[in-house]
GROMACS .gro file of C-alpha atoms in nm:
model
  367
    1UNK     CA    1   6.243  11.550   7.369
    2UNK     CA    2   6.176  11.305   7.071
    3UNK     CA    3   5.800  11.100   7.145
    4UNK     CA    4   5.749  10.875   7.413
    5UNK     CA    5   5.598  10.537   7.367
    6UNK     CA    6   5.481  10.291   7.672
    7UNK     CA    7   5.769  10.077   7.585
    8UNK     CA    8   6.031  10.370   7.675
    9UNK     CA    9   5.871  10.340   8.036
   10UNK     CA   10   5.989  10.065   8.228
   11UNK     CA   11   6.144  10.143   8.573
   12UNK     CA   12   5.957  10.384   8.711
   13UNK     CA   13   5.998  10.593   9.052
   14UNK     CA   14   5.696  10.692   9.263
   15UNK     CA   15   5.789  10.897   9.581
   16UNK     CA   16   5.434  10.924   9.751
   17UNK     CA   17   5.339  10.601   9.624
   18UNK     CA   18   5.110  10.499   9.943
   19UNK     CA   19   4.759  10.695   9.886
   20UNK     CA   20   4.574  10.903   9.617
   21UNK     CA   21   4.753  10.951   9.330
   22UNK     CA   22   5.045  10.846   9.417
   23UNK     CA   23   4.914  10.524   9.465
   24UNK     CA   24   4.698  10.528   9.185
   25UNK     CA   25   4.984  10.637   8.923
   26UNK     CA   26   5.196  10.255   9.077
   27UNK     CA   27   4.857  10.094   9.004
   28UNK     CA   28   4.869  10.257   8.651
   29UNK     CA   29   5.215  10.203   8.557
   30UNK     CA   30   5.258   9.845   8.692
   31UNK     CA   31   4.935   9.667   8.567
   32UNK     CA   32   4.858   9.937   8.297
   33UNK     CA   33   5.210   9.943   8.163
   34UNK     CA   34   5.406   9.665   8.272
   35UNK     CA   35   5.642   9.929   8.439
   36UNK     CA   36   5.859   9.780   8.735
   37UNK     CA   37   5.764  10.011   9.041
   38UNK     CA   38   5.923  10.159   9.340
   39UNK     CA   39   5.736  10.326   9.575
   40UNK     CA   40   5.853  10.592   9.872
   41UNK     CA   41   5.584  10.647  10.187
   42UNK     CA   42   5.607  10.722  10.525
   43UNK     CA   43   5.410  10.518  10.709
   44UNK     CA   44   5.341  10.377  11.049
   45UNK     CA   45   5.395   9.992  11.106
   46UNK     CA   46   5.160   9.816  11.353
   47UNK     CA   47   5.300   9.767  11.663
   48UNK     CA   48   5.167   9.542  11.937
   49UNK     CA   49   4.800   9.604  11.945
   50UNK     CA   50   4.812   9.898  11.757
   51UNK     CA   51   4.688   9.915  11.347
   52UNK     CA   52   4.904  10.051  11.137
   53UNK     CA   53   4.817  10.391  10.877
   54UNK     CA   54   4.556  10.322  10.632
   55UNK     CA   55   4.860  10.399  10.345
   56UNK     CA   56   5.075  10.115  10.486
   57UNK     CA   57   4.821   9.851  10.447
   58UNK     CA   58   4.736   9.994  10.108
   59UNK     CA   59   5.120   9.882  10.037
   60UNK     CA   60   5.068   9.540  10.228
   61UNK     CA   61   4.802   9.487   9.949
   62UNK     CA   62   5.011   9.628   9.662
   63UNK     CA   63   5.245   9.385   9.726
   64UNK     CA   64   5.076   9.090   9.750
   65UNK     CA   65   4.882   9.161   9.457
   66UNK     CA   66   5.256   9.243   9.232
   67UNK     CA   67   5.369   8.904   9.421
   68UNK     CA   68   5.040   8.720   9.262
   69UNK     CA   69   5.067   8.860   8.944
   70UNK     CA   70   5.459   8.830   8.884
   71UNK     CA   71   5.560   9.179   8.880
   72UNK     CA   72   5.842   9.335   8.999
   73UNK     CA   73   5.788   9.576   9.295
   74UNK     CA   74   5.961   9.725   9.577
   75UNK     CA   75   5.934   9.994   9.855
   76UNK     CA   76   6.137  10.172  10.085
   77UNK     CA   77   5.942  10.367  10.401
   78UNK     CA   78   6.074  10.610  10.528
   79UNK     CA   79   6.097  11.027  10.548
   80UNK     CA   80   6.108  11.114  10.178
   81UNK     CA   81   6.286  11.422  10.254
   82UNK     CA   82   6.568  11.307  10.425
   83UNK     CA   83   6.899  11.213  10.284
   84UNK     CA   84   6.880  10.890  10.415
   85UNK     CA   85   6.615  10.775  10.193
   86UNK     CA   86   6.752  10.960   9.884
   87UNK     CA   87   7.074  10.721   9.953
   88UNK     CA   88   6.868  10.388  10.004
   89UNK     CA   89   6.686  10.445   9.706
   90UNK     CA   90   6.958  10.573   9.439
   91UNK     CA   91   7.140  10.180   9.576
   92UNK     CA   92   6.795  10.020   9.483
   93UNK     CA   93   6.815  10.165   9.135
   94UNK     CA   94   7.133  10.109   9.114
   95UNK     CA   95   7.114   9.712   9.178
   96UNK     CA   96   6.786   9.562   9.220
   97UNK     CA   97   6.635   9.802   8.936
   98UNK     CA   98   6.875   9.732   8.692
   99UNK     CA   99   7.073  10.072   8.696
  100UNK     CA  100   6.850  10.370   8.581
  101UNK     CA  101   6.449  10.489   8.614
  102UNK     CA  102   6.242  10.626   8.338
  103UNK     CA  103   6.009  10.796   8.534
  104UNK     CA  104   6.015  11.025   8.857
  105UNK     CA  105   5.685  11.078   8.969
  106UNK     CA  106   5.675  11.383   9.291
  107UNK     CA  107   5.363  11.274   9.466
  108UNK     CA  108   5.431  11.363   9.824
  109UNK     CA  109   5.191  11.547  10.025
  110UNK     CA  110   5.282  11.630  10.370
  111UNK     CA  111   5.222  11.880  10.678
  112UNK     CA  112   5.550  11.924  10.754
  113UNK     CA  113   5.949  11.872  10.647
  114UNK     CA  114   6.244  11.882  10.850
  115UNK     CA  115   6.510  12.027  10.600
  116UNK     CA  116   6.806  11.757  10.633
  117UNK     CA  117   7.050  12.033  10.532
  118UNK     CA  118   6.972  12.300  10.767
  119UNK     CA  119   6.776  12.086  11.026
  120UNK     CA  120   6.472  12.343  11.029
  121UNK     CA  121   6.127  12.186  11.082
  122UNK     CA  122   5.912  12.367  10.850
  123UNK     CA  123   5.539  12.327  10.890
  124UNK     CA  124   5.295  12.382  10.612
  125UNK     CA  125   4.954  12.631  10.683
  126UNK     CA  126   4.623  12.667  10.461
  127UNK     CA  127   4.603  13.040  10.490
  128UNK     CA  128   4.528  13.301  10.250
  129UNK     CA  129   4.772  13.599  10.198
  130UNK     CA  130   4.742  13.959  10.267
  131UNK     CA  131   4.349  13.917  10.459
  132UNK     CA  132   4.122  13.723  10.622
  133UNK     CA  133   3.863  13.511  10.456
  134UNK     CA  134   3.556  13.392  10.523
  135UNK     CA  135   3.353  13.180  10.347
  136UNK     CA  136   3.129  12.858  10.321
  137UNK     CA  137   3.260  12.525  10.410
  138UNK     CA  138   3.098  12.194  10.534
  139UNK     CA  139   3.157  12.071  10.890
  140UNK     CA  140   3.221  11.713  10.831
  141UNK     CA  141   3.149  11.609  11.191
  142UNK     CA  142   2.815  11.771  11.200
  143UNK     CA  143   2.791  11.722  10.804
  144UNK     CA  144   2.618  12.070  10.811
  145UNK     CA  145   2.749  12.400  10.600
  146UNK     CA  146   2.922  12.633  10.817
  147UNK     CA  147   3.080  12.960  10.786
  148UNK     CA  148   3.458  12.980  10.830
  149UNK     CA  149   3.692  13.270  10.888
  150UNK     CA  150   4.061  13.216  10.884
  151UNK     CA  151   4.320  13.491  10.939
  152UNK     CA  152   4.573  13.610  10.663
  153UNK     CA  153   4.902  13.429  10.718
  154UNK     CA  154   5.253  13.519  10.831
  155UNK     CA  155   5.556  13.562  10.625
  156UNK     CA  156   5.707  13.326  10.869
  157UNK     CA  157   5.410  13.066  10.745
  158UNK     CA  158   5.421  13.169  10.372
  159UNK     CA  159   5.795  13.077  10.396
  160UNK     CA  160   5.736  12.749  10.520
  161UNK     CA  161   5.428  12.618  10.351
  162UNK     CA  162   5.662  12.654  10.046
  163UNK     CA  163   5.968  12.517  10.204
  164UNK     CA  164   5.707  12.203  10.262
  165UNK     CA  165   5.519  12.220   9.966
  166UNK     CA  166   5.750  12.381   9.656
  167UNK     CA  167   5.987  12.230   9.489
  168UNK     CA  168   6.316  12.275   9.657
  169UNK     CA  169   6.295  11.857   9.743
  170UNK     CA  170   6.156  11.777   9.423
  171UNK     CA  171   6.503  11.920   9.263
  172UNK     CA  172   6.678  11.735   9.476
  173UNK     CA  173   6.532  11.413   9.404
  174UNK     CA  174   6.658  11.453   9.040
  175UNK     CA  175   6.969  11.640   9.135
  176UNK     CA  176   7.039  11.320   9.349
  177UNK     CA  177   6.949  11.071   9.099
  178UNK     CA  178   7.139  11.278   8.829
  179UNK     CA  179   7.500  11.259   9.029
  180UNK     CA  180   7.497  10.905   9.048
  181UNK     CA  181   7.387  10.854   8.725
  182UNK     CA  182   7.098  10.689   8.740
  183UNK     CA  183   6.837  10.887   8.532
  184UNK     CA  184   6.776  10.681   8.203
  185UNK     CA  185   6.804  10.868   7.838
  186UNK     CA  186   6.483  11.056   7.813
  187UNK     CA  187   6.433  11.009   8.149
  188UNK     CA  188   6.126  11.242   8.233
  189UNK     CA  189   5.962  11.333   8.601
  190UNK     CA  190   5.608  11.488   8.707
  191UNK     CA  191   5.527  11.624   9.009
  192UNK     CA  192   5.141  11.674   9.062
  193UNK     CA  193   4.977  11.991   9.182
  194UNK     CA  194   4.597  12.165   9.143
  195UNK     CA  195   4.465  12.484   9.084
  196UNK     CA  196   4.089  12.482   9.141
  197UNK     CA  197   3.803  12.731   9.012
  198UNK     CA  198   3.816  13.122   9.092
  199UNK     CA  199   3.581  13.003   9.423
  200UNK     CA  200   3.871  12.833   9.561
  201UNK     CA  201   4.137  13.087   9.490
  202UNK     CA  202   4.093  13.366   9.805
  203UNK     CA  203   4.204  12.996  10.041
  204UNK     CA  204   4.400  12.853   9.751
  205UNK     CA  205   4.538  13.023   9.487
  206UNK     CA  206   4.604  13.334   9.650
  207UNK     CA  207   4.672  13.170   9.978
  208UNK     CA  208   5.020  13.014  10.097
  209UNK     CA  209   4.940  12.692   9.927
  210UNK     CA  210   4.942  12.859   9.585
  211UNK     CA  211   5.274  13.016   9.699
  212UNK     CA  212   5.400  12.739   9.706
  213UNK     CA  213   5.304  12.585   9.372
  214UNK     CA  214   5.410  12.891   9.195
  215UNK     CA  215   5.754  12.762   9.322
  216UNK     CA  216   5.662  12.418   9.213
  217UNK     CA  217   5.570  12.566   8.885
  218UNK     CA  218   5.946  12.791   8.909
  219UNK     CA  219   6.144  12.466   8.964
  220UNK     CA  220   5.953  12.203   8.644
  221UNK     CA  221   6.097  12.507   8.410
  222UNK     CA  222   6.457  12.456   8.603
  223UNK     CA  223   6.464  12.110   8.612
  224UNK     CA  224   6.324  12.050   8.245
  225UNK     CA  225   6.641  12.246   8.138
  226UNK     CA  226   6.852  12.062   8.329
  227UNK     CA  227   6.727  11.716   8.232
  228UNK     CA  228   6.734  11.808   7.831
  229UNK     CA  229   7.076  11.954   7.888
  230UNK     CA  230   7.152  11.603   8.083
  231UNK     CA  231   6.987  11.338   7.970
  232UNK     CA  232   6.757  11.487   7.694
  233UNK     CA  233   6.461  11.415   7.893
  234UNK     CA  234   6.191  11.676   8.060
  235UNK     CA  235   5.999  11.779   8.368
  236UNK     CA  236   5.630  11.921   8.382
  237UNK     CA  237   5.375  11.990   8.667
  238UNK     CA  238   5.034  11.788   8.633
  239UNK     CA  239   4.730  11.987   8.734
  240UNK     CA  240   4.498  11.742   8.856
  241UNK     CA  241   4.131  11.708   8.902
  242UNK     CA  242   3.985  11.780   9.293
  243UNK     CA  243   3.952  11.463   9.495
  244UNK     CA  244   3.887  11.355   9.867
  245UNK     CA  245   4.199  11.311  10.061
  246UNK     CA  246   4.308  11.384  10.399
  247UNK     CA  247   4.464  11.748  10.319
  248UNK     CA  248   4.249  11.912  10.100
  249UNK     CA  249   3.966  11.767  10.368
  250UNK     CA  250   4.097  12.063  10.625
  251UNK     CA  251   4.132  12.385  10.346
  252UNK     CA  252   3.810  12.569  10.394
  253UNK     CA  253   3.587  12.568  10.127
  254UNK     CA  254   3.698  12.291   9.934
  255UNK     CA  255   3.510  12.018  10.164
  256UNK     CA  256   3.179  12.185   9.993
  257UNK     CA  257   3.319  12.278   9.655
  258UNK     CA  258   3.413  11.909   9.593
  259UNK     CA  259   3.087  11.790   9.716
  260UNK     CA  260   2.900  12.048   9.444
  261UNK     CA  261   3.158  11.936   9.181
  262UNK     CA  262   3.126  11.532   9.260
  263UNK     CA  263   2.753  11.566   9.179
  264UNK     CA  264   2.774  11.750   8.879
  265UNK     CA  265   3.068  11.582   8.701
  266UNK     CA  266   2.854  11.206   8.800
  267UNK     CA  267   2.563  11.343   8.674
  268UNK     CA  268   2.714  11.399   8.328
  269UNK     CA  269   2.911  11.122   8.332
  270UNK     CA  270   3.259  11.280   8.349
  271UNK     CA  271   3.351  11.220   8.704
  272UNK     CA  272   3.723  11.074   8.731
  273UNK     CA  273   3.863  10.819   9.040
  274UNK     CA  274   4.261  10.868   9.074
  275UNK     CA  275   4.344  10.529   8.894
  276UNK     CA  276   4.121  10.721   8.635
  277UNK     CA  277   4.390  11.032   8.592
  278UNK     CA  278   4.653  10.816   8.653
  279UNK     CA  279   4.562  10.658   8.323
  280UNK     CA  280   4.488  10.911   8.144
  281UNK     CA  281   4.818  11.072   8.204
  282UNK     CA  282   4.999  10.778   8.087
  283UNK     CA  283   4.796  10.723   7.767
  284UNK     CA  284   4.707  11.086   7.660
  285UNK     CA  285   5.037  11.252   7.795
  286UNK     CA  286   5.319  11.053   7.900
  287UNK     CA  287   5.302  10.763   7.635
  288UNK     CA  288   5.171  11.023   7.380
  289UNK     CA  289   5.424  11.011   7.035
  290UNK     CA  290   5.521  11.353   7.064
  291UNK     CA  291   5.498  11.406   7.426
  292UNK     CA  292   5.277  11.554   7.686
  293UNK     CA  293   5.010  11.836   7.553
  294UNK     CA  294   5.042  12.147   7.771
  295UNK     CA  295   4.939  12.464   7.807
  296UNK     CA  296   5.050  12.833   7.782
  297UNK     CA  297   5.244  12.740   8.070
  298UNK     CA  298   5.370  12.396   8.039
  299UNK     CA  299   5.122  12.221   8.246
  300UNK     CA  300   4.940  11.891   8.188
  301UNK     CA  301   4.585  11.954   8.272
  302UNK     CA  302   4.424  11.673   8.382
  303UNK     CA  303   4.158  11.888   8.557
  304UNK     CA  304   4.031  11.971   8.223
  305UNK     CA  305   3.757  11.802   8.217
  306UNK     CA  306   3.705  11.946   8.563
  307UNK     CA  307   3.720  12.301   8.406
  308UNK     CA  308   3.475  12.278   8.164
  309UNK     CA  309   3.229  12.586   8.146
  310UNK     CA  310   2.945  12.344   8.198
  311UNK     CA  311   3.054  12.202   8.493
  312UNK     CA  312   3.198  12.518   8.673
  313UNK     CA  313   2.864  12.716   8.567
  314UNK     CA  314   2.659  12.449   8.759
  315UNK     CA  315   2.835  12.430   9.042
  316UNK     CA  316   2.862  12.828   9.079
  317UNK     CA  317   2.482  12.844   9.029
  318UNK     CA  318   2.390  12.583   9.337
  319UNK     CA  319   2.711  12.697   9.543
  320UNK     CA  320   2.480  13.013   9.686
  321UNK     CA  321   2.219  12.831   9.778
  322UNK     CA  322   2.367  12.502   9.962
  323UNK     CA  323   2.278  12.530  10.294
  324UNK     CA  324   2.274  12.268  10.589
  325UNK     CA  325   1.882  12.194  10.515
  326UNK     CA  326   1.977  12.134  10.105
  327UNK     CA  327   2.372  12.026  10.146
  328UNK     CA  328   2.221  11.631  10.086
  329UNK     CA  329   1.980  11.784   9.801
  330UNK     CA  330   2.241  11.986   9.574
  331UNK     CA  331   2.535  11.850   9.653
  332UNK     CA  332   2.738  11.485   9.662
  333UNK     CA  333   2.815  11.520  10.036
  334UNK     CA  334   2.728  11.134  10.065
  335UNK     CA  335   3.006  11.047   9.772
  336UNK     CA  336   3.229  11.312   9.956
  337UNK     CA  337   3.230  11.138  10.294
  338UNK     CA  338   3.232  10.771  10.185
  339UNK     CA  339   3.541  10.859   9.958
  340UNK     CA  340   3.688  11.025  10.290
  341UNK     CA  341   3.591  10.723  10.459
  342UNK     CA  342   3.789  10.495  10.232
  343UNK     CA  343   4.096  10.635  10.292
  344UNK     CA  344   4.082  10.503  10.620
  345UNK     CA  345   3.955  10.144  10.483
  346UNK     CA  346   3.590  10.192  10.617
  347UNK     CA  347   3.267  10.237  10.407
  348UNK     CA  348   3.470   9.975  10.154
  349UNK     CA  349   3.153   9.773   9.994
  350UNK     CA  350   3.173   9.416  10.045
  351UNK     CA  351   3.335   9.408  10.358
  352UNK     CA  352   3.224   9.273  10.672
  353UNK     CA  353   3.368   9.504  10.953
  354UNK     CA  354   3.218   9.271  11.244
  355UNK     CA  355   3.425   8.975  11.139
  356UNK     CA  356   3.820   8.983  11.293
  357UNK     CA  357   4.084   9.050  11.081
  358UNK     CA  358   4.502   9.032  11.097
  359UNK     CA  359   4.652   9.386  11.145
  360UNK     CA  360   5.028   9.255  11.206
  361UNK     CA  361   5.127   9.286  10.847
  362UNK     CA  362   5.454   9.324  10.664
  363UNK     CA  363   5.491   9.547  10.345
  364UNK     CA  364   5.856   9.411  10.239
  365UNK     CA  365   5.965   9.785  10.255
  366UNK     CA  366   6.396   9.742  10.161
  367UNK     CA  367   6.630  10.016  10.352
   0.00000   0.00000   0.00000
């Protein structure tokens, strides 16, 4: 594929588009690039006198602030796996878009997928593969280090976690968008994933979740054929850096390994927020004359400054000796849980949670 430039971007598809990076790469590519936006979630409305998700107010406020600033942005909630969606979407492109997207960006992370072909409710499991593990984690309602154990997982669950989490939907995202023609020349897509240090890997690597991004990884090398055959454009998997959010909150391990890593990266100044990598892909990778910079395998590494030897040395050396008494000492289990917090809307500074607020908004979602 010949270089990209920022002004090659300019429709742009986020499906995931309501938290984390998802969120953070609509962010990037609206007010960062000038890059019209549209944004799949699934998430719950309020209804009578109940709020709505954290994610959907997120998109109230994404709106409003496109509306203020004159940009073009629209959304359509609903169950990115299903047909249904696939179909409103490729009629948004098709007319209020302008015809074709630049960008596909495969952001979705969720517990479980109902398989509109075969009708088969797979549900995803954080297990490791072959035997059980055991190993430190933090109990974030007790905030105290714990030991946890969690038995080696089925074929049955191995099967699903990558029917959930691979990239059988991810293909057919493009596949759809493909048929009807509405993948741009050079039109490129990204799906994010992570990998994590050699701590991680027994619960993550090696466990059902890597599973599944090995097909992940399996299906950017099948669809970047098919899109430089097609429309001389390319896929690639993003390896991201660790941050808080609601999934990677449950995986054992991870809850304390972030913690360790938030305090060294801050202390050294190299600590990223999402909006962060979302630039960063966009201005070292996907705007880059020449195109992304991978690795052996193809892979975008944004967790490379995440990787460094520095980093991963320091947090090895405290990761032994965090304990409940020292968690506050050695680690950034504060950062952790107010970042955890936020995803909720609480902990936000500058807000006054005593004082009554309207919860019966409207994101203008189209379907």
């Amino acid at each position: 594929m010949e270089g990209t430039k920022a002004a090659d971007l300019r429709n742009v598809l986020v499906i995931g588009a309501s938290t984390g990076y998802g969120l953070a790469t609509r962010i990037a590519a609206g007010w960062g690039l000038g890059c019209r936006t549209l944004g799949v979630f699934l998430e719950k409305p309020p209804a009578r006198r109940r709020t709505a998700s954290a994610g959907y107010y997120n998109s109230v406020a994404l709106h409003a602030a496109a509306s203020r600033d004159g940009m073009w942005a629209r959304s359509v909630n609903g169950d990115a796996f299903s047909d249904g969606v696939k179909d409103a979407v490729c009629r948004i492109v098709a007319g209020d878009m302008g015809g074709q997207v630049d960008l596909v960006v495969y952001s979705v992370a969720a517990p479980k997928r109902s398989n509109p072909r075969t009708g088969t409710v797979h549900t995803s499991s954080l297990k490791p593969i072959g035997q059980s593990y055991s190993g430190k984690t933090i109990d974030l309602g007790r905030s105290s280090v714990t030991n946890a154990t969690v038995p080696p997982a089925r074929q049955t669950e191995i099967n699903d976690t990558v029917a959930v989490m691979g990239g059988q939907d991810w293909r057919w995202w493009i596949e759809a968008l493909l048929a009807r023609g509405l993948l741009a020349a050079g039109a490129r897509t990204v799906s994010y994933s992570y990998e994590g240090p050699e701590l991680t890997w027994p619960i993550y690597k090696h466990g059902t979740i890597g599973a599944a991004k090995r097909h992940l990884r399996a299906t950017a090398d099948q669809l970047n054929r098919m899109l430089a055959d097609r429309v001389g454009g390319g896929a690639w998997i993003s390896v991201n850096k660790a941050v808080v959010t609601q999934a990677s909150s449950a995986i054992p391990v991870v809850p304390l390994y972030v913690s360790l890593l938030f305090r060294v990266m801050k202390s050294i100044g190299l600590h990223e927020s999402c909006i962060d990598q979302a630039n960063r892909l966009f201005a070292g990778h996907l705007c880059r004359p020449g195109g992304p910079r991978v690795d052996s395998r193809r892979m975008i590494r944004l967790d490379d400054l995440e990787m460094r030897e520095e980093v991963q040395a320091a947090v090895s050396e405290s990761w032994p000796r965090v304990d409940t008494e020292s968690l506050n000492d050695l680690t950034d289990f504060a950062g952790f849980r107010r970042d955890f917090n936020q995803l909720f809307g609480f902990d936000v500074p500058g807000v006054d949670y005593s004082k009554p607020v309207e919860t019966q908004l409207t994101v203008p979602a189209v379907r």
